[in-house]
Coordinates of C-alpha atoms in Angstrom, one line a residue:
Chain A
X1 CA 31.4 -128.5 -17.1
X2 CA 33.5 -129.5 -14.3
X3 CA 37.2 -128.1 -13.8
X4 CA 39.4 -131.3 -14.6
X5 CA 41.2 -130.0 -11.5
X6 CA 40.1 -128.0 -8.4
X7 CA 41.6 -127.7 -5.6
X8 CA 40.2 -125.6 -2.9
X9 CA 42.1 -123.9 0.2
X10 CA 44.9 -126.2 0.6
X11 CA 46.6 -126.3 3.9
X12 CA 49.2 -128.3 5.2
X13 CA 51.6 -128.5 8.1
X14 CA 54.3 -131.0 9.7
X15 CA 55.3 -131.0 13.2
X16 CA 58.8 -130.1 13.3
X17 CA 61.4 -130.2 16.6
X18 CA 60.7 -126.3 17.0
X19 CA 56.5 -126.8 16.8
X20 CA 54.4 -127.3 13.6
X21 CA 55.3 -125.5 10.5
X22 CA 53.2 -124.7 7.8
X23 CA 54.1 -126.4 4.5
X24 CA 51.1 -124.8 2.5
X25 CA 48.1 -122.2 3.0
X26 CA 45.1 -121.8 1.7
X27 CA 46.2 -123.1 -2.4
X28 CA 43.4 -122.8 -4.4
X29 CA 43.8 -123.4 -8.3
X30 CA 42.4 -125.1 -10.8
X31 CA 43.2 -127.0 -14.3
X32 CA 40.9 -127.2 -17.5
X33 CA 40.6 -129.9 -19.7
X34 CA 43.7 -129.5 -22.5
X35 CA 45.6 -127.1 -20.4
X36 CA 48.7 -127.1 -19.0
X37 CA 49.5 -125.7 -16.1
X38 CA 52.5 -124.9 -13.9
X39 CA 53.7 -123.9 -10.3
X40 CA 56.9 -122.4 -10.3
X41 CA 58.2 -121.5 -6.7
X42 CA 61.6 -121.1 -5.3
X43 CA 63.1 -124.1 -3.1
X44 CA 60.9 -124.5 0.4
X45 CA 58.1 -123.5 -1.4
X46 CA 56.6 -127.1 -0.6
X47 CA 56.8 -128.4 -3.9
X48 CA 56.9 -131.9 -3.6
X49 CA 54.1 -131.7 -0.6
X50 CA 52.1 -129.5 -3.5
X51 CA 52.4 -133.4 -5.3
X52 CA 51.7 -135.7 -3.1
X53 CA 48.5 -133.4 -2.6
X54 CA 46.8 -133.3 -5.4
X55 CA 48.1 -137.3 -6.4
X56 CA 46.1 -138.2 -3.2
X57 CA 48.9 -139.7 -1.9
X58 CA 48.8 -137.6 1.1
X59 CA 46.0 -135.7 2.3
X60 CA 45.6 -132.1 3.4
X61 CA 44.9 -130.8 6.6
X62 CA 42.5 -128.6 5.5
X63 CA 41.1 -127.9 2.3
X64 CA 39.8 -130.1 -0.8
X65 CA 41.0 -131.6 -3.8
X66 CA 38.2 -132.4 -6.8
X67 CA 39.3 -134.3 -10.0
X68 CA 36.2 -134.1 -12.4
X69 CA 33.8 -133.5 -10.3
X70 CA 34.7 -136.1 -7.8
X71 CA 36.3 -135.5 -4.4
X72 CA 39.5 -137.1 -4.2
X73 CA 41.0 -135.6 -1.2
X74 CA 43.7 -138.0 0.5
X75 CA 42.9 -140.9 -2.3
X76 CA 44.9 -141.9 -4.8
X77 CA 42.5 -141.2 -8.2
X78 CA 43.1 -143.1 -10.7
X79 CA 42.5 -140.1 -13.6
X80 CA 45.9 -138.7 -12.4
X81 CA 49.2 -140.1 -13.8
X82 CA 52.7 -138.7 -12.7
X83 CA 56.3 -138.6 -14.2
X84 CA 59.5 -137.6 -11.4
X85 CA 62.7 -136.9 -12.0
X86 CA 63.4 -140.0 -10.9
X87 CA 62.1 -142.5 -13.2
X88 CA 61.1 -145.0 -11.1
X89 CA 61.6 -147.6 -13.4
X90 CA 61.6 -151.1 -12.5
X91 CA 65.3 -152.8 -13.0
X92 CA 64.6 -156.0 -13.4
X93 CA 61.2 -155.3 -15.5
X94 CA 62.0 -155.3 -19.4
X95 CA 60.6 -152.0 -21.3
X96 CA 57.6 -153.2 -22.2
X97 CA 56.9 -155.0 -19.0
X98 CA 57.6 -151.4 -17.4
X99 CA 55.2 -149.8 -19.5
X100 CA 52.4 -152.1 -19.2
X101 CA 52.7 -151.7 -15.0
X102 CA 49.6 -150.2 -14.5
X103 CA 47.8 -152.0 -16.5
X104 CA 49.0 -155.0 -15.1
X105 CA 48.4 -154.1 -11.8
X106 CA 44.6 -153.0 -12.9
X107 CA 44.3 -156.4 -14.6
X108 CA 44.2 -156.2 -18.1
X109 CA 45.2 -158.8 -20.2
X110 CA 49.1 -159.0 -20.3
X111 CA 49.1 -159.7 -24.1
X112 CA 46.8 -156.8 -24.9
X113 CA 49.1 -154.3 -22.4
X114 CA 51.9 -155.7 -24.4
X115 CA 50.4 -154.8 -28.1
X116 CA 49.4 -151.3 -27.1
X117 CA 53.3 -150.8 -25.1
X118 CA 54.7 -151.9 -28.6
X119 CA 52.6 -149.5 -30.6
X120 CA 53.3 -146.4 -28.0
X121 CA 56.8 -147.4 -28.3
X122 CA 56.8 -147.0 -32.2
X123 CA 55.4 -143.6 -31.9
X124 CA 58.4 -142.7 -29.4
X125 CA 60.4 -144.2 -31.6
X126 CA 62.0 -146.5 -30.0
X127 CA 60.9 -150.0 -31.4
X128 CA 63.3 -152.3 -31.2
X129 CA 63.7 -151.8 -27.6
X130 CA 61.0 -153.7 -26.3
X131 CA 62.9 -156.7 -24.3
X132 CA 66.1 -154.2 -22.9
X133 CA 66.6 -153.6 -19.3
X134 CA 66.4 -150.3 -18.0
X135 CA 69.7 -150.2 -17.2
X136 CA 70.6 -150.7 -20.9
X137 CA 68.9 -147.5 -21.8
X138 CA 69.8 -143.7 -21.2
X139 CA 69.0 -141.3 -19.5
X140 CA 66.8 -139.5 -21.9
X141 CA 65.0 -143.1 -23.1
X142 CA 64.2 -143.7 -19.4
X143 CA 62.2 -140.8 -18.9
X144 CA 60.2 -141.4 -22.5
X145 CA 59.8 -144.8 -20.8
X146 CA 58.2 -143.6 -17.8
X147 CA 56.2 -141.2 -19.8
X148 CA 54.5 -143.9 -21.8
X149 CA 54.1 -145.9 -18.5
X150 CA 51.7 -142.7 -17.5
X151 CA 50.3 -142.7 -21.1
X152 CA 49.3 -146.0 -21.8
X153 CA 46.7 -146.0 -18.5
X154 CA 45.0 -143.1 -20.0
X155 CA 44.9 -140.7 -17.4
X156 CA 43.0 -137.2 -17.4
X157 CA 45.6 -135.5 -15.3
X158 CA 49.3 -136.0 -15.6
X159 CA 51.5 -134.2 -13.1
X160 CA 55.4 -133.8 -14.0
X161 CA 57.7 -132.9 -11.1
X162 CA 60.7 -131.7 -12.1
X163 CA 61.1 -134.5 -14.3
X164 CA 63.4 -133.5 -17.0
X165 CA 66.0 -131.8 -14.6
X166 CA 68.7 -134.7 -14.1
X167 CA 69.0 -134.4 -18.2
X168 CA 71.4 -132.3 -20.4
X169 CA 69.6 -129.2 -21.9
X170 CA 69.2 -130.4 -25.8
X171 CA 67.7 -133.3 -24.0
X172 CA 65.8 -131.7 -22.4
X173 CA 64.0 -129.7 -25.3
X174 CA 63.5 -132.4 -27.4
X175 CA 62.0 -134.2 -24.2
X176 CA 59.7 -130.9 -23.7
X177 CA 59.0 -131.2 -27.8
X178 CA 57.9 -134.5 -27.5
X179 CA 55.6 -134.2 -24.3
X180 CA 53.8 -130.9 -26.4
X181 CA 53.3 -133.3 -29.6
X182 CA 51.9 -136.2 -27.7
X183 CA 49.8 -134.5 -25.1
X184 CA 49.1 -131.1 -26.5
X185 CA 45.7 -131.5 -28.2
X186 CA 44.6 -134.5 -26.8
X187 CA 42.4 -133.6 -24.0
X188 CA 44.2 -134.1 -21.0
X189 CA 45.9 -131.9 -18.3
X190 CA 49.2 -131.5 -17.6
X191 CA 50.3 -130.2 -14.5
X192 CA 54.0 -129.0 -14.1
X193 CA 55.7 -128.4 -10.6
X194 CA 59.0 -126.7 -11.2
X195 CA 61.4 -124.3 -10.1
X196 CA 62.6 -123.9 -13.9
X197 CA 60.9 -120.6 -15.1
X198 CA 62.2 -121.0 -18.6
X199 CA 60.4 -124.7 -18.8
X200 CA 57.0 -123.0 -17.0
X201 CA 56.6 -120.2 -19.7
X202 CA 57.8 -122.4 -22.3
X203 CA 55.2 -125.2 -21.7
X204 CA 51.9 -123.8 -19.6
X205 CA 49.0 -121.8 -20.4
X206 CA 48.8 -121.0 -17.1
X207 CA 51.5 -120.3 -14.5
X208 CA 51.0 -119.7 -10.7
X209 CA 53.8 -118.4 -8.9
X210 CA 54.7 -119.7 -5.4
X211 CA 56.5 -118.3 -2.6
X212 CA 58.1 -120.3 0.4
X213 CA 57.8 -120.5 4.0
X214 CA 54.8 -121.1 3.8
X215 CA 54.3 -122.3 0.3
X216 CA 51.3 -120.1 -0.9
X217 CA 50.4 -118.8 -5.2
X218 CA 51.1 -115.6 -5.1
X219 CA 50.3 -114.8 -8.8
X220 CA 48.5 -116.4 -11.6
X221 CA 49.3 -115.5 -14.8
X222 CA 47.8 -116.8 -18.2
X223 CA 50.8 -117.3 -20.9
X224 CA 50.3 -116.4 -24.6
X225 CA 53.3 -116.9 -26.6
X226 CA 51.9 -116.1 -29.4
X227 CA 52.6 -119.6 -31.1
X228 CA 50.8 -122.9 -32.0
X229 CA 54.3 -124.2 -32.8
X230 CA 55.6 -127.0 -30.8
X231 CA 58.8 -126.4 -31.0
X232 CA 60.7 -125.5 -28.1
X233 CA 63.4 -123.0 -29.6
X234 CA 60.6 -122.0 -31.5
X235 CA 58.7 -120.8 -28.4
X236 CA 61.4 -119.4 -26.8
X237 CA 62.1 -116.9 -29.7
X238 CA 58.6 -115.5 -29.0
X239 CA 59.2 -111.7 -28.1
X240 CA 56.5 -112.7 -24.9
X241 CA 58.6 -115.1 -23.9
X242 CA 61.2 -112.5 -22.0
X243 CA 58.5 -110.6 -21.0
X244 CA 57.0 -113.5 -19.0
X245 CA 60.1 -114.5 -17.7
X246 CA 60.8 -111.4 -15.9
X247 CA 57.8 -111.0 -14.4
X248 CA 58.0 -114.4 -13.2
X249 CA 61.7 -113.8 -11.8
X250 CA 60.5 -110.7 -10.0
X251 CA 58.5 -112.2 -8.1
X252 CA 60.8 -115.1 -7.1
X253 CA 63.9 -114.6 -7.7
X254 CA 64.9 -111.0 -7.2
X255 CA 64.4 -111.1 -3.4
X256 CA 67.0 -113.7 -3.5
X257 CA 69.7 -111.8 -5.1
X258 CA 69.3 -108.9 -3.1
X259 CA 69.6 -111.4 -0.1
X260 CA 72.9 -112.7 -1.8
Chain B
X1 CA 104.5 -121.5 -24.1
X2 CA 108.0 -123.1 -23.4
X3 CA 106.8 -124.3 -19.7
X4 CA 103.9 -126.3 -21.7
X5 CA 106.3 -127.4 -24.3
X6 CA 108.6 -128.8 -21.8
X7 CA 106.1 -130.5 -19.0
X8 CA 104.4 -131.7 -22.4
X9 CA 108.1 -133.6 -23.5
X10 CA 108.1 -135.1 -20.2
X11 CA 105.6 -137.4 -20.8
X12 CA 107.2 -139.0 -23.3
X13 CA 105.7 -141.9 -25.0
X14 CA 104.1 -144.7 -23.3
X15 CA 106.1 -147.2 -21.5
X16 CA 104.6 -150.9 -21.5
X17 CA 103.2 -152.2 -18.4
X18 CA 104.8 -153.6 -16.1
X19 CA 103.9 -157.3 -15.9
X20 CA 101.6 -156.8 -12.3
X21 CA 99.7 -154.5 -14.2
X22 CA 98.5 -155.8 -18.0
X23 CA 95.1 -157.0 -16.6
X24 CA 95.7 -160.7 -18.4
X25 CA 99.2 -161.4 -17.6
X26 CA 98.6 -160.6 -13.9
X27 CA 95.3 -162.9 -13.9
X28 CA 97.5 -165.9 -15.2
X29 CA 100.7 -164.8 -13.3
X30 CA 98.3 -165.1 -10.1
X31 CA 96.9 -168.5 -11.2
X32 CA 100.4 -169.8 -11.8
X33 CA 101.8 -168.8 -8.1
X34 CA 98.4 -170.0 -6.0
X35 CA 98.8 -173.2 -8.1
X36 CA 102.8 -173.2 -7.6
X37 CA 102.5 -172.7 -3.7
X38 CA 99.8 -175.3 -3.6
X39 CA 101.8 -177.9 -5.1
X40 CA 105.3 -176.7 -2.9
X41 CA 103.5 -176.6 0.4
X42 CA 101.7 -180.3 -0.4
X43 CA 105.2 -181.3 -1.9
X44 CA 107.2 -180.3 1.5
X45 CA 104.8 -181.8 3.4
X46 CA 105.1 -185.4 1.7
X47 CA 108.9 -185.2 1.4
X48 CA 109.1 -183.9 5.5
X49 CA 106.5 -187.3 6.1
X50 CA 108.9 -189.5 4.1
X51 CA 112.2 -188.3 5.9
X52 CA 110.9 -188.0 9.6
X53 CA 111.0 -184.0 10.1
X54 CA 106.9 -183.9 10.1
X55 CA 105.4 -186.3 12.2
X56 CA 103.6 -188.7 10.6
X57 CA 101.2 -189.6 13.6
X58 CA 99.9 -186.5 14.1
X59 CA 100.1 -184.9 10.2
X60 CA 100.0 -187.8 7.9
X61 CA 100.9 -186.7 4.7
X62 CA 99.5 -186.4 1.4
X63 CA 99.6 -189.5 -0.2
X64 CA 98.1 -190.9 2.8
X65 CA 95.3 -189.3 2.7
X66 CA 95.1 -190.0 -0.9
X67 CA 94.7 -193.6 -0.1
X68 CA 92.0 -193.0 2.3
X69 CA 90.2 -191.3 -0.5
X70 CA 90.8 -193.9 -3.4
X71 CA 89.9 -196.6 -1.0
X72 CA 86.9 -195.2 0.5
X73 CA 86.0 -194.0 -3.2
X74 CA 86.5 -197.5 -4.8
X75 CA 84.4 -199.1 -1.4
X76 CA 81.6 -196.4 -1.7
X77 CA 81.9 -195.5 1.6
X78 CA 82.9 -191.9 0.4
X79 CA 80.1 -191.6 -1.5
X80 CA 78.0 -193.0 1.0
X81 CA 79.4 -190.1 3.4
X82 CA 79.1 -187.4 1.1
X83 CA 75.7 -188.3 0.2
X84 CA 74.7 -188.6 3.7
X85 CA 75.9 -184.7 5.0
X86 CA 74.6 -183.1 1.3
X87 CA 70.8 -184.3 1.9
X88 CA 71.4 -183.4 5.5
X89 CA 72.8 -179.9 4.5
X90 CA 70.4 -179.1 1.6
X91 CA 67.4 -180.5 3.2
X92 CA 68.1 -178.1 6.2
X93 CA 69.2 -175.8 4.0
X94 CA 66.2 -175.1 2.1
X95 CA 63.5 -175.5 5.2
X96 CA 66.1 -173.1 6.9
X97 CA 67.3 -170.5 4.1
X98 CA 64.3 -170.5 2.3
X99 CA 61.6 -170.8 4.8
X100 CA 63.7 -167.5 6.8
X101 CA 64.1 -165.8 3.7
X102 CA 59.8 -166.3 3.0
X103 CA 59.1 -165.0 6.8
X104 CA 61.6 -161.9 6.4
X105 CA 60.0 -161.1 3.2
X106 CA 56.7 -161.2 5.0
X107 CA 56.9 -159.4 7.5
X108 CA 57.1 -156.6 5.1
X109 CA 52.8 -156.9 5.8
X110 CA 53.0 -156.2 9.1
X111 CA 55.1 -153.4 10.7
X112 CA 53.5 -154.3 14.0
X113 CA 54.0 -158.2 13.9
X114 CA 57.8 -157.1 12.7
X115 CA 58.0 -155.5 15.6
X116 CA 56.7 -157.3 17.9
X117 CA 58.6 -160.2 16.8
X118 CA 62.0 -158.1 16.5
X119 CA 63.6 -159.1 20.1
X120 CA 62.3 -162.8 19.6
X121 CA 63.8 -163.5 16.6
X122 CA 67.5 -161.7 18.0
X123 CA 66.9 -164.3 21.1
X124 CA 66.9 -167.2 18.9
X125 CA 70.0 -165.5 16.5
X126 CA 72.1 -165.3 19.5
X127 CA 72.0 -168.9 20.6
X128 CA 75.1 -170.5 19.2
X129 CA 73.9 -173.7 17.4
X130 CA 76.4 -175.9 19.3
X131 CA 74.0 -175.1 22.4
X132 CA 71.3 -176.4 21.1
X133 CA 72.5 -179.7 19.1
X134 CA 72.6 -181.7 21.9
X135 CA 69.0 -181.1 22.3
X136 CA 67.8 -181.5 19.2
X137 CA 69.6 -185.0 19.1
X138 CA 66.6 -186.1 21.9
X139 CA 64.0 -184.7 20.4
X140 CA 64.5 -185.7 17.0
X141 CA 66.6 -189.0 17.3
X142 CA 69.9 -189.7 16.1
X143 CA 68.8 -190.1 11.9
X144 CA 68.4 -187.4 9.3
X145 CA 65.7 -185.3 11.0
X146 CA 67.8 -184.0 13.9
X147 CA 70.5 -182.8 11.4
X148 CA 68.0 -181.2 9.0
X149 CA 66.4 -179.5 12.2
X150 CA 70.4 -178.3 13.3
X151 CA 70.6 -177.4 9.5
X152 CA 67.6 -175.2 9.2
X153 CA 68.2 -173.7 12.6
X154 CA 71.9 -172.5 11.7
X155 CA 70.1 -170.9 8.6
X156 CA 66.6 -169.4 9.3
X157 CA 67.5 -165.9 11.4
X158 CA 70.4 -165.0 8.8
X159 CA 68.1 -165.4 5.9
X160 CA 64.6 -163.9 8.2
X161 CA 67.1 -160.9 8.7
X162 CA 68.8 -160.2 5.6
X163 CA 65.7 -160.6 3.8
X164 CA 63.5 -158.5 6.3
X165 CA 65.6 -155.7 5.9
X166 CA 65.6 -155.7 1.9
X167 CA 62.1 -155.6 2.0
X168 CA 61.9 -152.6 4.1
X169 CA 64.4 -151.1 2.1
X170 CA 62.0 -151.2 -0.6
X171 CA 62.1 -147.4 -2.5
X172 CA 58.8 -145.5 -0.8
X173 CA 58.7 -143.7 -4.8
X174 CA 58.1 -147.0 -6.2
X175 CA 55.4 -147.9 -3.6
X176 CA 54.1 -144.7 -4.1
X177 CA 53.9 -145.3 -8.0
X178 CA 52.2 -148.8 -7.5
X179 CA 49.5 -147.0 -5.2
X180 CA 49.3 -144.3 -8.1
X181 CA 48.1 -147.4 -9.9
X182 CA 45.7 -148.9 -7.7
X183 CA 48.3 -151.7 -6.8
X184 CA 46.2 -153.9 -3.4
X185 CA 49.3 -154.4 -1.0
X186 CA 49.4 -157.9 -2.1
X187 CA 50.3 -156.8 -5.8
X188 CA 52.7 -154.0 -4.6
X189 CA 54.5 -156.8 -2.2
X190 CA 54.5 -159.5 -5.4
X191 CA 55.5 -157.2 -8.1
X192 CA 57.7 -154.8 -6.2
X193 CA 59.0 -156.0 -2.8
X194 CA 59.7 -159.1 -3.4
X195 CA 62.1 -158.6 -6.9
X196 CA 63.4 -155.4 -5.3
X197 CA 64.2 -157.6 -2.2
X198 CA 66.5 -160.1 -4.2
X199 CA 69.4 -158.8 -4.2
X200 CA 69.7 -159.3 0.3
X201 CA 67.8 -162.3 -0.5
X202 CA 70.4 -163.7 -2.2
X203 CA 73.3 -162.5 -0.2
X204 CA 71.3 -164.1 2.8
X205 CA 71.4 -167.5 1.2
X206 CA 74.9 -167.1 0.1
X207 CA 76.0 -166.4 3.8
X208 CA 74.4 -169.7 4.6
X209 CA 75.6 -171.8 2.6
X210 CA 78.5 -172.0 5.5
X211 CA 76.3 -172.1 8.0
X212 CA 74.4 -174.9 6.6
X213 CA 77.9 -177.5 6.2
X214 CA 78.8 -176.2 9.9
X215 CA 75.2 -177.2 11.2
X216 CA 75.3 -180.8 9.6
X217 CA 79.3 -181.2 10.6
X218 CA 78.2 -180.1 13.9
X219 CA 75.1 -183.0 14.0
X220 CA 76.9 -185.6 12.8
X221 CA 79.9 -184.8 15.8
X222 CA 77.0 -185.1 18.7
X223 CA 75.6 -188.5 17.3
X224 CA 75.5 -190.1 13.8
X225 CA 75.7 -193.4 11.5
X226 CA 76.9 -191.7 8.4
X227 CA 78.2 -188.4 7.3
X228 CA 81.5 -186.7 6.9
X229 CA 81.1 -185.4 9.8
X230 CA 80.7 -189.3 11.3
X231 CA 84.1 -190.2 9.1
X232 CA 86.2 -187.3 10.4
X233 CA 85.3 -188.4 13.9
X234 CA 86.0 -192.0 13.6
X235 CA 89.6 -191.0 12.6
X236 CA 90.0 -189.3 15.0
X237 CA 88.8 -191.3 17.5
X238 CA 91.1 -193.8 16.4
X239 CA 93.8 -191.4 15.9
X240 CA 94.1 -192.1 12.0
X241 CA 94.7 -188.3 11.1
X242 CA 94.7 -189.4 7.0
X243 CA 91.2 -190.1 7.7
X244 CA 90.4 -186.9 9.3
X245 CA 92.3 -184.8 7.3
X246 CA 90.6 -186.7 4.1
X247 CA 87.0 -185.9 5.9
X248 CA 88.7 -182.1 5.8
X249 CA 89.5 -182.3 2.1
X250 CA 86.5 -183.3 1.1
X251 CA 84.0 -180.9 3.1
X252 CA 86.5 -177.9 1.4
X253 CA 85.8 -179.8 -2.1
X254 CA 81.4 -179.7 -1.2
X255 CA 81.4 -175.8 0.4
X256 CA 82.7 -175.1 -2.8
X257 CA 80.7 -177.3 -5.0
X258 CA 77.6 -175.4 -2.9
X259 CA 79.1 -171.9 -3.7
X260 CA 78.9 -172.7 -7.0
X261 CA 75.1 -173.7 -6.9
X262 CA 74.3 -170.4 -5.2
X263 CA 76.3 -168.5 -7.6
X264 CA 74.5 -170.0 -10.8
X265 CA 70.9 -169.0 -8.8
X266 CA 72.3 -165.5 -8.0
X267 CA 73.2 -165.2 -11.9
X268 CA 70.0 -166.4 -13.0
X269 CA 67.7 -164.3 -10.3
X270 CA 69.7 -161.5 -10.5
X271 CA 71.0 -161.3 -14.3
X272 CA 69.2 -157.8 -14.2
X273 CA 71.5 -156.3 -11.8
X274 CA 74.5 -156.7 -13.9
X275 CA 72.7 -154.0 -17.1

């Protein structure tokens, strides 16, 4: 069986005033069905080019990018969904109307979009806000807005760049909760890019650690907490959970305290 | 402890507002002055026409231009007038505004065409619409269609413009997201650009809703049968300043009536930007 991800010697590099620079070399990873996986990498480490990657929306100089068997290098796939930090939400687009985007946009019948935006909200619990603006909600009810926009088109790959940062930190865990009780389980992949170790070890199976200038994995480590629980003080309590974290921080962010 | 016991007394309880600064007094205090200088200014005008210290040949005076309105009202010729310069100026208006405003938008398609058409389209903005009135008088006669030409022509680069640029200044994330989804670039410029865009849209067609009563005003001055503009250059032809200064009051009295109408489509387009 197919990985859900590949991605195969990843290199990229932008001209700059002082000649071209090298973003990324030669990434190669890969995601299974059900797993999440992170990259945690200090700033520079060319996250955000890392994104734009593997959602096809820009393509590589080198290298190759397979969803499910399928090349997808440079194309936007539609089996890979994607939450920011910014929520991208449509202002003048009700909740519901924001939800059912990408079906819309695919065609589907708008009633239909509707029905299922009304159920998913229900399971987020937040019926009742169906025909509010965006700018009526807050900050944490965006983002579970944007994540059911994702949800609803049934994708097999759902990246999350940094998406929970802008939030307070209870926020944030019940946020983190929620995405491990509505994804975990259910068959698809979830790729994190972060520079938040805590949320990688917390949330992944699988981290790979990323170093900047030029952005390349310098270690891949496999996470086992220990725990089926998917509660987020819960999986921070495991004794693994240090243990993780400071091997993680070695690697990236000790060098930068001796530099400091 | 005794410093933060004393800075603490000095406080003191609060005081009430002054009345410049209770939110509702000053709104109606305001009201009450524009209103009360209104009525001095109009009253020292009158009484300065009735005594001889303002010259009534060259000011007239308040109630004389009152009569020029309530006769011209009560003979229709008024209405006839005002008629006359609001199809000329909404007409224009909307070939002008809204036309502009559908070309800005749509040249979101094309970068190169945008380009291309970029030093064109600032060679038309900078040609003063006086210039060309004269013109448009031959080609298009001296009826309706010459003014509704002046009118759209005073509007279409402010609205091309402003509405061009709120188009580009669509947010490249949510492009991005729509490409994410498949979106064709006609569905990313429908669902996105264009509602994104409203907001300069908007403040395009408010900008010319001046422009639009200067264009027909300016029409109607070069050669007309009808019109404010036509009424406020008969007086003054014939030196009868109550009937130019009545022709003044009354295009004050429609730019605001048209403010209005733009404001109640800005609050209805745009009721999302408010949340």
């Amino acid at each position: 069986m197919p990985h859900a991800l590949e991605a195969m010697s990843i290199t990229k590099s932008y001209m700059t005033s002082d000649g071209p620079m090298t973003v990324l070399r030669n990434m190669s990873f890969h995601a299974a069905k059900d797993e999440f996986v992170a990259f945690v990498g200090p700033s520079g480490c060319g996250k955000s080019t890392l994104f734009n990657i593997i959602t096809g929306l820009l393509g590589p100089d080198a290298g190759s990018i397979v969803v499910d068997g399928r090349e997808t290098t440079g194309m936007v796939s539609a089996k890979i969904g994607y939450v920011l930090q910014k929520d991208l939400l449509f202002p003048w687009r009700t909740v519901v109307d924001n939800i059912i985007l990408g079906l819309e946009v695919k065609g589907a019948s708008k009633r239909e979009a509707r029905a299922k935006a009304s159920r998913l909200l229900h399971d987020y619990k937040m019926s009742g806000y169906e025909n509010k603006l965006p700018g009526e909600l807050s900050g944490g009810m965006r983002q579970r807005v944007a994540l059911m926009r994702t949800m609803i088109t049934d994708p097999q790959i759902i990246m999350i760049d940094e998406s929970y940062k802008a939030l307070d930190y209870p926020l944030k865990i019940e946020l983190e909760g929620e995405l491990l009780d509505h994804v975990k389980g259910s068959g698809k992949t979830v790729i994190f890019i972060t520079h938040d170790i805590e949320e990688a070890v917390t949330l992944a199976d699988r981290v790979y650690v990323m170093k900047a200038h030029p952005g390349e994995i310098v270690e891949e480590i496999r996470i086992d907490l220990g725990t089926e629980s998917h509660s987020i003080p819960e999986r921070r309590m495991s004794p693994r959970f240090n243990e993780y974290y400071d091997r993680i921080w070695q690697r990236i962010g000790a060098p930068r305290t001796v530099n400091a | 402890m005794t410093m933060r016991h004393s800075s603490r007394a000095k406080i003191g309880p609060p005081k009430t507002l002054p009345l410049t600064e209770n939110p509702l007094a000053r709104r109606y205090l305001l009201v009450a002055l524009q209103i009360g200088i209104t009525v001095a200014l109009l009253a020292a005008w009158e009484i300065g026409a009735r005594t001889g210290l303002v010259n009534r040949f060259l000011f007239a005076s308040p109630s004389m231009v009152w009569d020029v309105l309530v006769k011209r009202s009560v003979s229709g010729e008024l209405f006839e007038d005002i008629w006359t310069t609001s199809a000329e100026t909404l007409t224009g208006y909307a070939v002008g505004a809204i036309g502009g405003s559908a070309i800005g938008l749509g040249l979101w398609y094309s970068r190169f065409l945008s380009d291309l058409s970029a030093p064109f389209i600032a060679a038309i903005g900078s040609i003063p619409v006086l210039a060309i009135a004269p013109m448009t008088i031959i080609w298009f006669g001296t009826g309706m269609m010459a003014k509704v030409m002046i009118v759209a022509f005073s509007c279409v680069v402010v609205s091309l413009t402003t509405s061009y640029k709120g188009a580009m200044r669509t947010d490249g994330d949510l492009i991005n997201l729509m490409r994410s989804f498949g979106a064709s670039r006609s569905a990313i410029f429908f669902k996105l650009v264009v509602p994104a865009s409203m907001p300069w849209v908007i403040s395009g067609l408010k900008l010319n809703v001046g422009f639009a009563l200067v264009g027909a005003i300016v029409g109607e001055y070069i050669s007309s049968q009808a019109g404010v503009g036509h009424m406020i250059l008969l007086g003054s032809s014939n030196f009868s300043m109550n009937i130019v200064l009545a022709g003044v009051a009354v295009v004050m009295v429609m730019m605001l009536v048209f403010n209005f109408l733009v404001g109640l489509i800005e609050k209805s387009i745009l009721s999302w930007e408010r949340k």
